[in-house]
Structures are given as structure tokens and as C-alpha cells.
Short mmCIF file of C-alpha atoms in Angstrom, two decimals:
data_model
loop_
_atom_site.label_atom_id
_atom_site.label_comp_id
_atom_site.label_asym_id
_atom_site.label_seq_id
_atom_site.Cartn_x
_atom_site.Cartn_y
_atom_site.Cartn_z
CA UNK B 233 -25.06 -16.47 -7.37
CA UNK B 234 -25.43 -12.97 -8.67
CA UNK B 235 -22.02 -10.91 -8.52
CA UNK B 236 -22.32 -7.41 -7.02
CA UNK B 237 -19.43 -4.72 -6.66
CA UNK B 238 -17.34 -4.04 -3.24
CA UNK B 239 -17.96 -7.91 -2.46
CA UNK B 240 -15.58 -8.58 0.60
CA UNK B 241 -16.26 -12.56 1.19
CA UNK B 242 -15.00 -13.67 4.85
CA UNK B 243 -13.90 -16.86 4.34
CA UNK B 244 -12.35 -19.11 2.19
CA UNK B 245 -15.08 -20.88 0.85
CA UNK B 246 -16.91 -17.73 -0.03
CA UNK B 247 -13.84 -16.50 -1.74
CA UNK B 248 -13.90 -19.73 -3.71
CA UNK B 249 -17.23 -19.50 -4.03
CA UNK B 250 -17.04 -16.32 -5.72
CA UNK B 251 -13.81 -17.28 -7.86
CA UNK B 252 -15.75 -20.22 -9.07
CA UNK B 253 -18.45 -17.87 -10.35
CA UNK B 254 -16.66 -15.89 -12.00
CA UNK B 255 -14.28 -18.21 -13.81
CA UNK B 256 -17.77 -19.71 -15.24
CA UNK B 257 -18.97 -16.59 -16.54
CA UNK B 258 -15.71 -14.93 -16.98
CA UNK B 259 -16.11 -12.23 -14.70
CA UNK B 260 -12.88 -10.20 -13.96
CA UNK B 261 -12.16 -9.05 -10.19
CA UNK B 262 -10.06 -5.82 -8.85
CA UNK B 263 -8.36 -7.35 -6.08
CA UNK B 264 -7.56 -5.19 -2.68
CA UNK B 265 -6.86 -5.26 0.58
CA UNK B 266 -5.58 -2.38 2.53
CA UNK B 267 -5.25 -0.17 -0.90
CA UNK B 268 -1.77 1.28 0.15
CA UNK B 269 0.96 -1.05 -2.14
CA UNK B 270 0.20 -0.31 -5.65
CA UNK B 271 -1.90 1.99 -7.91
CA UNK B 272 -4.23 -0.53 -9.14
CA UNK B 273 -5.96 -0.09 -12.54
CA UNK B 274 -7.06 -3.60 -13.28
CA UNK B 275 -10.30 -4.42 -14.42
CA UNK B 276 -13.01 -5.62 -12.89
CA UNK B 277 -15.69 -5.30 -9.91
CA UNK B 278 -13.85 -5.34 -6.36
CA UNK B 279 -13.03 -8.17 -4.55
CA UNK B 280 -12.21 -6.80 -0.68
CA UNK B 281 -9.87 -9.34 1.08
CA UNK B 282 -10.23 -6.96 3.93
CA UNK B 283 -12.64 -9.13 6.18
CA UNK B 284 -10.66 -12.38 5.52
CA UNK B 285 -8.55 -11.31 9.07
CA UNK B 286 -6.91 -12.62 11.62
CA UNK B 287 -4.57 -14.27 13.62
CA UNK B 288 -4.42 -18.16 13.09
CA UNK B 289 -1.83 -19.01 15.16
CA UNK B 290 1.84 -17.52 16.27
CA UNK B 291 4.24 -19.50 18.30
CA UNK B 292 6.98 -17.31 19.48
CA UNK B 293 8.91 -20.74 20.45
CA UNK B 294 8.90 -21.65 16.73
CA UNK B 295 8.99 -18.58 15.28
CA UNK B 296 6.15 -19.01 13.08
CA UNK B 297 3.18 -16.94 12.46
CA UNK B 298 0.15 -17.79 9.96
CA UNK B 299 -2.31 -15.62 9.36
CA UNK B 300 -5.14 -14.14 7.00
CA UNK B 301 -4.18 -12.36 4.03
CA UNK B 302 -6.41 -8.92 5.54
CA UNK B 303 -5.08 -8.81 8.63
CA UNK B 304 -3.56 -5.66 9.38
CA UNK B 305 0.20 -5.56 9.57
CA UNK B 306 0.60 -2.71 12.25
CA UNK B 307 -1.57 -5.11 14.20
CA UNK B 308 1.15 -8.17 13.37
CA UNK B 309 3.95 -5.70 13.86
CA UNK B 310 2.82 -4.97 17.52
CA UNK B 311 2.14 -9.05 18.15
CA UNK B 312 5.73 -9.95 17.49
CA UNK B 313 7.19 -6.54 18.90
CA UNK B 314 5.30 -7.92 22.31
CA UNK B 315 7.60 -11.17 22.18
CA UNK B 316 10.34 -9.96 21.34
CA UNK B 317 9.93 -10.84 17.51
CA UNK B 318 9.64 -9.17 13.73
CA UNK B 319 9.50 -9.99 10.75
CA UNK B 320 12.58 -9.39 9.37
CA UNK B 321 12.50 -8.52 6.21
CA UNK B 322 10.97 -4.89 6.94
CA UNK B 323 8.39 -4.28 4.98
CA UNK B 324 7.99 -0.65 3.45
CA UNK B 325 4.60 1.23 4.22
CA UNK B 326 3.83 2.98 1.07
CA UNK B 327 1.48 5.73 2.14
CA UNK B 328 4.03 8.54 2.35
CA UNK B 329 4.46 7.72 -1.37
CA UNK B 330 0.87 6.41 -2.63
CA UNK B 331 -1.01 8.81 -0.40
CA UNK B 332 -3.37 6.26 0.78
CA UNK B 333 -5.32 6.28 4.06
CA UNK B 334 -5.81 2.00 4.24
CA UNK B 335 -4.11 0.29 6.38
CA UNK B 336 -1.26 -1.95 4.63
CA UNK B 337 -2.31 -5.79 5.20
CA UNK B 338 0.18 -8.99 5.22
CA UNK B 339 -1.77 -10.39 1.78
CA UNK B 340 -0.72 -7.14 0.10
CA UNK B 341 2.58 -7.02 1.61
CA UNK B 342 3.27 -11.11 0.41
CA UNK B 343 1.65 -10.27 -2.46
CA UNK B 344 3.92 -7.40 -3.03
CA UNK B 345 7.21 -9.10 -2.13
CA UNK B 346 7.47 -5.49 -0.25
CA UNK B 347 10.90 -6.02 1.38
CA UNK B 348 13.06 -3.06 2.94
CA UNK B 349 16.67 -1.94 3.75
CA UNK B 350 17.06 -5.49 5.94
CA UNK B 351 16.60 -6.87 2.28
CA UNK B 352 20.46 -7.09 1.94
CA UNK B 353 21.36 -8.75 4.99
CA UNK B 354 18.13 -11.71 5.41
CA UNK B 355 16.66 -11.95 2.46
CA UNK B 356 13.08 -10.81 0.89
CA UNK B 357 9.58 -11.07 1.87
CA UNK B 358 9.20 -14.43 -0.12
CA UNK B 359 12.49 -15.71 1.80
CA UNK B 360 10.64 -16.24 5.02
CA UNK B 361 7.15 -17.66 3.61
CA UNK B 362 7.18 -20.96 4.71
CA UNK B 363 3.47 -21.90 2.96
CA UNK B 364 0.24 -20.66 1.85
CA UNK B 365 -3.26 -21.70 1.56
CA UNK B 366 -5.11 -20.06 -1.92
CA UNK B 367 -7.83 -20.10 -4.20
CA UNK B 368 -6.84 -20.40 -8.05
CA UNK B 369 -8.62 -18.63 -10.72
CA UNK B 370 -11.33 -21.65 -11.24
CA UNK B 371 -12.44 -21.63 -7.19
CA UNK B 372 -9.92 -24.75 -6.43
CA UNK B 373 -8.44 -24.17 -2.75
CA UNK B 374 -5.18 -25.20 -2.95
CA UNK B 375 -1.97 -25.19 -0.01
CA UNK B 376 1.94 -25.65 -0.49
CA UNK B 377 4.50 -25.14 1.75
CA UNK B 378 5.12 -26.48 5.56
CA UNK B 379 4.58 -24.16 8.86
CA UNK B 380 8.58 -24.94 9.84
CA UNK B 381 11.54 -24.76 7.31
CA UNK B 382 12.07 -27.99 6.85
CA UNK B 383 8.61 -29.81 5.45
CA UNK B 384 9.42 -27.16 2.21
CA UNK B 385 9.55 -29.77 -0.21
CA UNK B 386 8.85 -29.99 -3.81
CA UNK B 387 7.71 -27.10 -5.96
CA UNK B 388 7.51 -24.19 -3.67
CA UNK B 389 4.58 -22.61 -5.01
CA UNK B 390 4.40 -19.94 -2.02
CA UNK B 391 7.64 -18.33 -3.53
CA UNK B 392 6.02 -18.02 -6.89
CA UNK B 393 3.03 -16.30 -5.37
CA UNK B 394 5.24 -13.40 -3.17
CA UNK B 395 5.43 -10.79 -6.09
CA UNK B 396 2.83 -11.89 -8.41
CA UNK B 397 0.73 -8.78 -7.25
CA UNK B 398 -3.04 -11.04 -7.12
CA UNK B 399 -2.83 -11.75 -10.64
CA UNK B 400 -2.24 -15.70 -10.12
CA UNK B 401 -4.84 -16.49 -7.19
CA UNK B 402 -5.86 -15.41 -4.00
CA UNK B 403 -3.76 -15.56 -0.96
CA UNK B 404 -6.25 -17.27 1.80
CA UNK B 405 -3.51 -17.78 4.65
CA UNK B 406 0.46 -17.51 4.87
CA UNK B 407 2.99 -18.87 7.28
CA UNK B 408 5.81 -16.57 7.66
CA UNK B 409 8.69 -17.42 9.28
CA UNK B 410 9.93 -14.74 12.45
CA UNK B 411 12.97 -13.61 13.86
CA UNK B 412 14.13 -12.39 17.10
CA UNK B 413 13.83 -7.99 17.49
CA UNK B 414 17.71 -6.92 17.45
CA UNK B 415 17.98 -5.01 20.52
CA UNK B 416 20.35 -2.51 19.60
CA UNK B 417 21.44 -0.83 16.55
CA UNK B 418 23.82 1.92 15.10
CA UNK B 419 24.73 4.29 11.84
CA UNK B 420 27.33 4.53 10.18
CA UNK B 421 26.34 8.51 8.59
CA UNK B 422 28.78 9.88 5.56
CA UNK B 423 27.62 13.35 4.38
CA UNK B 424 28.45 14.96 1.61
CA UNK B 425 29.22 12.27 -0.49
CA UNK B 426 28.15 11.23 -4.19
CA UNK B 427 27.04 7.61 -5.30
CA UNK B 428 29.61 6.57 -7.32
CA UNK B 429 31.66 6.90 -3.03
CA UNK B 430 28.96 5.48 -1.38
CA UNK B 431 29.23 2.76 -3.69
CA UNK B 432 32.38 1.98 -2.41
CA UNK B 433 31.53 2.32 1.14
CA UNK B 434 28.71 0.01 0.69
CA UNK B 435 31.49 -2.82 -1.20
CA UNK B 436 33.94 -2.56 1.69
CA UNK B 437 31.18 -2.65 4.36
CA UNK B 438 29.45 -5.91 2.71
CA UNK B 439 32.59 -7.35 1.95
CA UNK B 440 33.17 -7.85 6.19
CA UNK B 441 31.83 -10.23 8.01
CA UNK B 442 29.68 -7.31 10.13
CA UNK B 443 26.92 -7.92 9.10
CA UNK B 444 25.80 -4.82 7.84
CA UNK B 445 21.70 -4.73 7.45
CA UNK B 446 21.32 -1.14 5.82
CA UNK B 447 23.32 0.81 3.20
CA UNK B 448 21.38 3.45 1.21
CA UNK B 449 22.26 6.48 -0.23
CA UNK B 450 19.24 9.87 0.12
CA UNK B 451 20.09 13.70 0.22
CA UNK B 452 23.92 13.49 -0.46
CA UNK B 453 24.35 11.15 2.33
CA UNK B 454 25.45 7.55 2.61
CA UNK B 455 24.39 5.12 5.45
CA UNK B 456 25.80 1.96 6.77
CA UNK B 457 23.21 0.51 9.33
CA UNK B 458 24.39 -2.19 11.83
CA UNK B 459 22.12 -4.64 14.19
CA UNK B 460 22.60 -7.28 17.28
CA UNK B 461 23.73 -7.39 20.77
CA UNK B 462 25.44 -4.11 22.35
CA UNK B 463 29.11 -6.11 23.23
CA UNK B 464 29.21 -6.95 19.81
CA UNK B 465 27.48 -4.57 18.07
CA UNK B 466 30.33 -2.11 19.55
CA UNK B 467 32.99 -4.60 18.05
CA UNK B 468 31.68 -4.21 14.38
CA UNK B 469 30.81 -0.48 14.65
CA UNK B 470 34.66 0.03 15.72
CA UNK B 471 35.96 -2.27 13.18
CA UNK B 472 33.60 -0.52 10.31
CA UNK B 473 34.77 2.79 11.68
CA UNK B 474 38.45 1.97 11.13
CA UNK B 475 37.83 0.64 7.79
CA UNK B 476 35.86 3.58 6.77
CA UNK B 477 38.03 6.24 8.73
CA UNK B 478 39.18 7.62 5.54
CA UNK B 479 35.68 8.41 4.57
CA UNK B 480 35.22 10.38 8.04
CA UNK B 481 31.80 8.78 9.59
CA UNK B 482 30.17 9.65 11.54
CA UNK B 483 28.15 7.67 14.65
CA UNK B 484 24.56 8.20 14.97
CA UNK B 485 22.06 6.42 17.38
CA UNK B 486 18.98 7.62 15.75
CA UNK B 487 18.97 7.74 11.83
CA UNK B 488 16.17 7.68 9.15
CA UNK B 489 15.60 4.11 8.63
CA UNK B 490 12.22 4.14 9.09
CA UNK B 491 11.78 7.17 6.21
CA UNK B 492 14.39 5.71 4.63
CA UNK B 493 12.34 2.42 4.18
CA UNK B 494 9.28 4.52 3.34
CA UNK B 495 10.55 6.23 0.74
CA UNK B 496 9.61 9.18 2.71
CA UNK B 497 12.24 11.52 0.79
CA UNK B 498 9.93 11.62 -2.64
CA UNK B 499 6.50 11.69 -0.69
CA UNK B 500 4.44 14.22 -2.15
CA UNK B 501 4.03 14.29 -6.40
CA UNK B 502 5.63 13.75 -9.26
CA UNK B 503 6.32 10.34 -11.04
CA UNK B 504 8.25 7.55 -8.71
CA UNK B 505 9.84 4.86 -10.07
CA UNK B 506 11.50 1.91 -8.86
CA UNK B 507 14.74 0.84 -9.85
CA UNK B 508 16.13 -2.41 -9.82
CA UNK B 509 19.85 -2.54 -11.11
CA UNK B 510 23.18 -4.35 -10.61
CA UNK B 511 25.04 -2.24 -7.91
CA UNK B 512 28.55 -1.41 -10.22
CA UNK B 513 25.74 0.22 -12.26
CA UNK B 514 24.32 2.60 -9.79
CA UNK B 515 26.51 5.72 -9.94
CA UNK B 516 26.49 6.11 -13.57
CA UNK B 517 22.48 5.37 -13.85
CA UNK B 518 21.77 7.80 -11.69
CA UNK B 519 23.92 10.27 -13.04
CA UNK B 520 22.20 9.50 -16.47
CA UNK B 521 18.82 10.01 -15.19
CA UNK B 522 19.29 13.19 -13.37
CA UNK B 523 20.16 14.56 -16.79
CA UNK B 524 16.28 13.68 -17.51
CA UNK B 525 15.46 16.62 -14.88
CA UNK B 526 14.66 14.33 -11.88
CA UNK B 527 16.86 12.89 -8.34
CA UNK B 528 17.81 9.41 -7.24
CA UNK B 529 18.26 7.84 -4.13
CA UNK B 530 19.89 4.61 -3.29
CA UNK B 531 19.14 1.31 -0.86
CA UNK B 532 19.71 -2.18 -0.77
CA UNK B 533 23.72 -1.22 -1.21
CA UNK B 534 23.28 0.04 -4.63
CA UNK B 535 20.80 -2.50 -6.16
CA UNK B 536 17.81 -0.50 -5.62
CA UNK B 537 17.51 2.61 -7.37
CA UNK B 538 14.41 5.02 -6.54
CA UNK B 539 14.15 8.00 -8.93
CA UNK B 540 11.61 10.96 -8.53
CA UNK B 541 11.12 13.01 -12.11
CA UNK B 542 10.06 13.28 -15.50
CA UNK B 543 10.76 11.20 -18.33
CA UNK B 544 10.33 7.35 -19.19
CA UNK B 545 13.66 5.89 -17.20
CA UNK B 546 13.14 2.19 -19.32
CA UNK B 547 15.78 3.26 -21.94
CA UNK B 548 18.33 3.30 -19.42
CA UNK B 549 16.69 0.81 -16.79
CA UNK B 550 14.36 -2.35 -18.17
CA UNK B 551 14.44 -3.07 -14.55
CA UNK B 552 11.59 0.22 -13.58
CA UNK B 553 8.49 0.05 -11.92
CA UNK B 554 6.67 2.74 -12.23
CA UNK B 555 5.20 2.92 -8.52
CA UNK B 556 3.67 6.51 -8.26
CA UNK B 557 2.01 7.95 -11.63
CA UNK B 558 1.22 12.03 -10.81
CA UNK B 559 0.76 12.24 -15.25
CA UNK B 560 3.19 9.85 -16.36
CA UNK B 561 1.98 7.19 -18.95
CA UNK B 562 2.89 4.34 -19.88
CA UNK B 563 2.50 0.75 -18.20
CA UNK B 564 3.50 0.43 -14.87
CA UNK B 565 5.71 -2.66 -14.70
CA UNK B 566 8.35 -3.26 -17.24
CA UNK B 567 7.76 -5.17 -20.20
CA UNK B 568 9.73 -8.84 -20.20
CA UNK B 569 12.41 -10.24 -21.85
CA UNK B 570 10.40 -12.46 -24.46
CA UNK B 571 10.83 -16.08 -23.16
CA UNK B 572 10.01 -14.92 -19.52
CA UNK B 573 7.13 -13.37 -20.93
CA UNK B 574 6.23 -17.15 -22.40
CA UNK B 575 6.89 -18.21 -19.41
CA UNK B 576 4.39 -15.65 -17.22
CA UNK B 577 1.75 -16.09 -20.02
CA UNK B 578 2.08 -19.95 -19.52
CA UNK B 579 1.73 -19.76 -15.63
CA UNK B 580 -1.32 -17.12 -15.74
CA UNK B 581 -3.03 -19.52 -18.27
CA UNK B 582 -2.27 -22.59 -15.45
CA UNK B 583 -3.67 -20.36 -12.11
CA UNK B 584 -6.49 -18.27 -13.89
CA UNK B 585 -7.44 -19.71 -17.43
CA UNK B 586 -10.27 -17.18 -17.34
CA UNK B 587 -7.64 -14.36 -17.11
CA UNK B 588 -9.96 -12.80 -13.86
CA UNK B 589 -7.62 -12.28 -11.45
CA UNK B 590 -6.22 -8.57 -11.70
CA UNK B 591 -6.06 -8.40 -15.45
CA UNK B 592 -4.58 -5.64 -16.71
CA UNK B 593 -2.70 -4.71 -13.49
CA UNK B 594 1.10 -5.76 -14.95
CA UNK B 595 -0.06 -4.06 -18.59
CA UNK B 596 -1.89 -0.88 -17.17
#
């Protein structure tokens, strides 16, 4: 089979028809989708995963949706909305930032682990994969996982695949677990504040049992974001309120989540990075790196720093991704600890022996 560029198979067997290929003559592949999650510089002629759409089932009674790794997620997003459903871990559209015009697909956002504010309440992206179907780096189609929660057994291989960014194999199919679309939902707004106070907010608000499922910290503000049912959701707004009363919120009905989630604050240029960092750690990091000339904003309570400016942030955070470039060098994930580096060689040498799959992309 001759190998051309821009080769977008529609199927599985053509994508492990093509894998096989190119394991045997050690052909490295660019893999994309929708083109909006990460600047990618890997090697390689493109694979397109955009044609390998669609539904395969959803069944709203079991909450569980499986699908093609190039289907749309506006598309999913509007499926589930229509039942009453969402996936509840948020995901972040990245255009604002990346300045792509794709459309953001559910491979890239699996493949991604892209997860927003809700992070802190239900979990991650990789949380709520129940099981994929994939090709490996030799052509071998492969599955693990269950479509409920329960038939998860053994090595749970989808987990290790959410985050991996294409460079292990090739998402074919993924069940994703659903939840029900909370029908109401309020802030908790407290301007004029620095981190090292929203820090605290966010500690006595996760501390409850009110299940708080946004705290984030852009433009001087803090926010404390609260979900559910309106008799209740008027119960933990009052009890947050008198908790907090010495902090003055104030209620809002409408508030930035969606921007918020989208990083919308540091669209435009300039270097982005992404921050990951123990919350206690937050106030003085970002007090550190605004002395490198840039600003910070806070989500996921404190353990998600974003930070939009010059300078190389990895002598104060190991922990940065380096999401948007705008003329900063340097690779754009963060080099690992040495025996998790082992350990990431190891797997990449078990999925893709031929080193095909994306290389470059985590060094680049």
C-alpha cells in the first residue's frame, strides 16, 4: 500500500491497515482530529481521524454513550443536552486560546484528558471512560474496558490512554459514562480579592459538604460555583453565604464559566502555559511568576495555575505545559522525573515499537 499525506482512513480496519504499514516500514504519522487541543509539531505525514465519526450508540437510561473518536463534540454536547444529559467533566474548547477554526472532536478531547472547572467536584475526562476500542502502533485492534461501570476489570488500559496525547495508539471508539444536566446553578462572586484570599475561600468552601463544582480565581476576582436542584441549591448557596459573609459575596445568576473554562481571559498572544500545582502553593507561585513580567489566573480551587507571559515558568513549576507558543522555545510538556520517564519510555516501546505514533509531540 503506498502511503500518501492528509490520509483520513474511515474505519477501523483502514486505520489498522495503515498503522500496520507503517510500523513495517517505519513510517511516522501526525495524528489530528479537529486541530483545536494542542499545537502539534510531531513528525510525520497526517493521519486525519476526522472521517472515523459517529454516533454508535447512547442510552440515556444507562447513561452511556460510545462513539467515534472524530465525531464532533458540539454535535455530542447537543445529543445529551436533548435528554437531559452531559458529560460532566466539562471539557474546555481551546480555540479562544489556540486560534483554531476545527471543530474540537471527543478523540482529541479523551486524548487530551481536557477536563474543566467541574474537574474538582466529579472527576476528569479519564474518570468517566468506561472502555475503548484502538489500534496499537503495529496495526493490532485491541479493546479494554466495559460499556457500564461495573465490567471495569483488570488493567484499565482506557485510563492510560486519556492524556497520552496519540502518542500510544489510536483511539477507534470510547464509551463515556453521562450524567444528568444540573438544572440550576449559582455564583458565589468575591471582587477585589488576591490569591493567597481566594485560596482560603476555596478551603472553606470545599471543606462543606455543598458540593461546590467551580472555584477559580481571573481578573482580581474569586468564584465559588454551585450546581443541583433549586430547593436545595438555595440551602447550600445560603449556608456558603454565611460562611463566607466575612468575605462579602456576592450572588450572581449568570457568571463566566463558560470563558472561564475556555481560558478566554489570555485569548489572543503571548506564551500560555499550564500550571499544575498543589493548591497551598498557588498564592506564592503566582506571585513569583508575575515578577517574570506576566499574570496568572486560578481554577480547579487552586490546583490549576494558567499563566500568560514571558519567561520559562519550569524553575518554579516542573508541573508546566506550555499550551500556546507566540515565540517561546523550549519543549512543550515538562520533562519527567527520571524513573517515570523509564516508565513512559517502557510503555511507548510496548504500544508503538516503531516509535510512529506522534513522535516528537511530548519532546517538541
Amino acid at each position: 500500500m503506498s502511503v500518501a499525506l492528509d490520509l483520513a482512513p474511515a474505519t477501523e480496519a483502514e486505520v489498522a491497515e495503515v498503522l500496520a504499514d507503517c510500523h513495517a516500514r517505519r513510517t511516522p504519522l501526525r495524528l489530528t482530529g479537529g486541530g483545536t487541543r494542542v499545537e502539534n509539531r510531531a513528525a510525520g505525514e497526517t493521519l486525519s481521524l476526522s472521517r472515523l465519526s459517529g454516533v454508535v450508540t447512547y442510552s440515556p437510561g444507562e447513561m452511556t454513550l460510545i462513539a467515534r473518536p472524530g465525531t464532533p463534540l458540539p454535535e455530542i454536547e447537543r445529543m445529551l443536552a436533548a435528554e437531559g444529559q452531559a458529560l460532566a467533566f466539562e471539557p474546555p474548547d481551546m480555540r479562544p486560546v489556540l486560534g483554531g477554526n476545527g471543530t474540537p472532536t471527543l478523540g482529541g478531547t479523551v486524548a487530551a484528558n481536557a477536563s474543566g472547572p467541574r474537574r474538582l467536584l466529579v472527576g476528569a475526562c479519564r474518570d468517566h471512560l468506561l472502555g475503548v476500542r484502538f489500534v496499537d502502533g503495529r496495526g493490532r485492534i485491541l479493546k479494554n474496558g466495559g460499556r457500564v461501570m461495573k465490567n471495569v476489570t483488570g488493567l484499565d488500559l482506557s485510563k492510560l490512554l486519556a492524556g497520552s496525547h496519540g502518542t500510544l495508539a489510536v483511539l477507534t471508539e470510547v464509551v463515556l459514562k453521562t450524567l444528568p444536566l444540573l438544572p440550576a446553578r449559582t455564583t458565589l462572586a468575591f471582587p477585589g480579592v488576591t490569591e493567597d484570599i481566594a485560596l482560603r475561600i476555596f478551603t472553606t468552601a470545599l471543606s462543606t459538604p455543598y458540593e461546590v463544582s467551580g472555584a477559580a480565581h481571573v481578573g482580581g476576582a474569586a468564584y465559588l460555583r454551585i450546581e443541583g436542584l433549586d430547593g436545595q441549591l438555595a440551602y447550600r448557596r445560603d449556608r456558603l453565604l454565611a460562611l463566607l459573609a466575612d468575605h462579602r459575596p456576592e450572588v450572581m445568576d449568570e457568571a463566566p464559566w463558560q470563558a472561564i473554562r475556555d481560558v478566554a481571559h489570555f485569548a489572543g498572544g503571548g506564551p500560555l502555559w499550564r500550571i499544575l500545582c498543589k493548591p497551598s502553593d498557588a498564592p506564592g507561585l503566582c506571585d513569583r511568576l508575575r515578577r517574570m513580567g506576566g499574570d496568572c489566573s486560578l481554577d480547579w480551587g487552586g490546583g490549576l495555575i494558567w499563566y500568560h507571559g514571558p519567561g520559562n515558568p519550569r524553575a518554579l513549576a516542573p508541573y508546566a505545559t506550555l499550551v500556546r507558543r507566540e515565540g517561546a522555545e523550549g519543549p512543550a510538556f515538562p520533562p519527567l522525573p527520571p524513573a517515570v520517564a523509564r516508565l513512559q519510555d517502557g510503555l511507548r516501546r510496548s504500544f508503538d515499537p516503531a516509535g510512529i505514533l506522534n513522535p516528537g509531540l511530548m519532546d517538541a
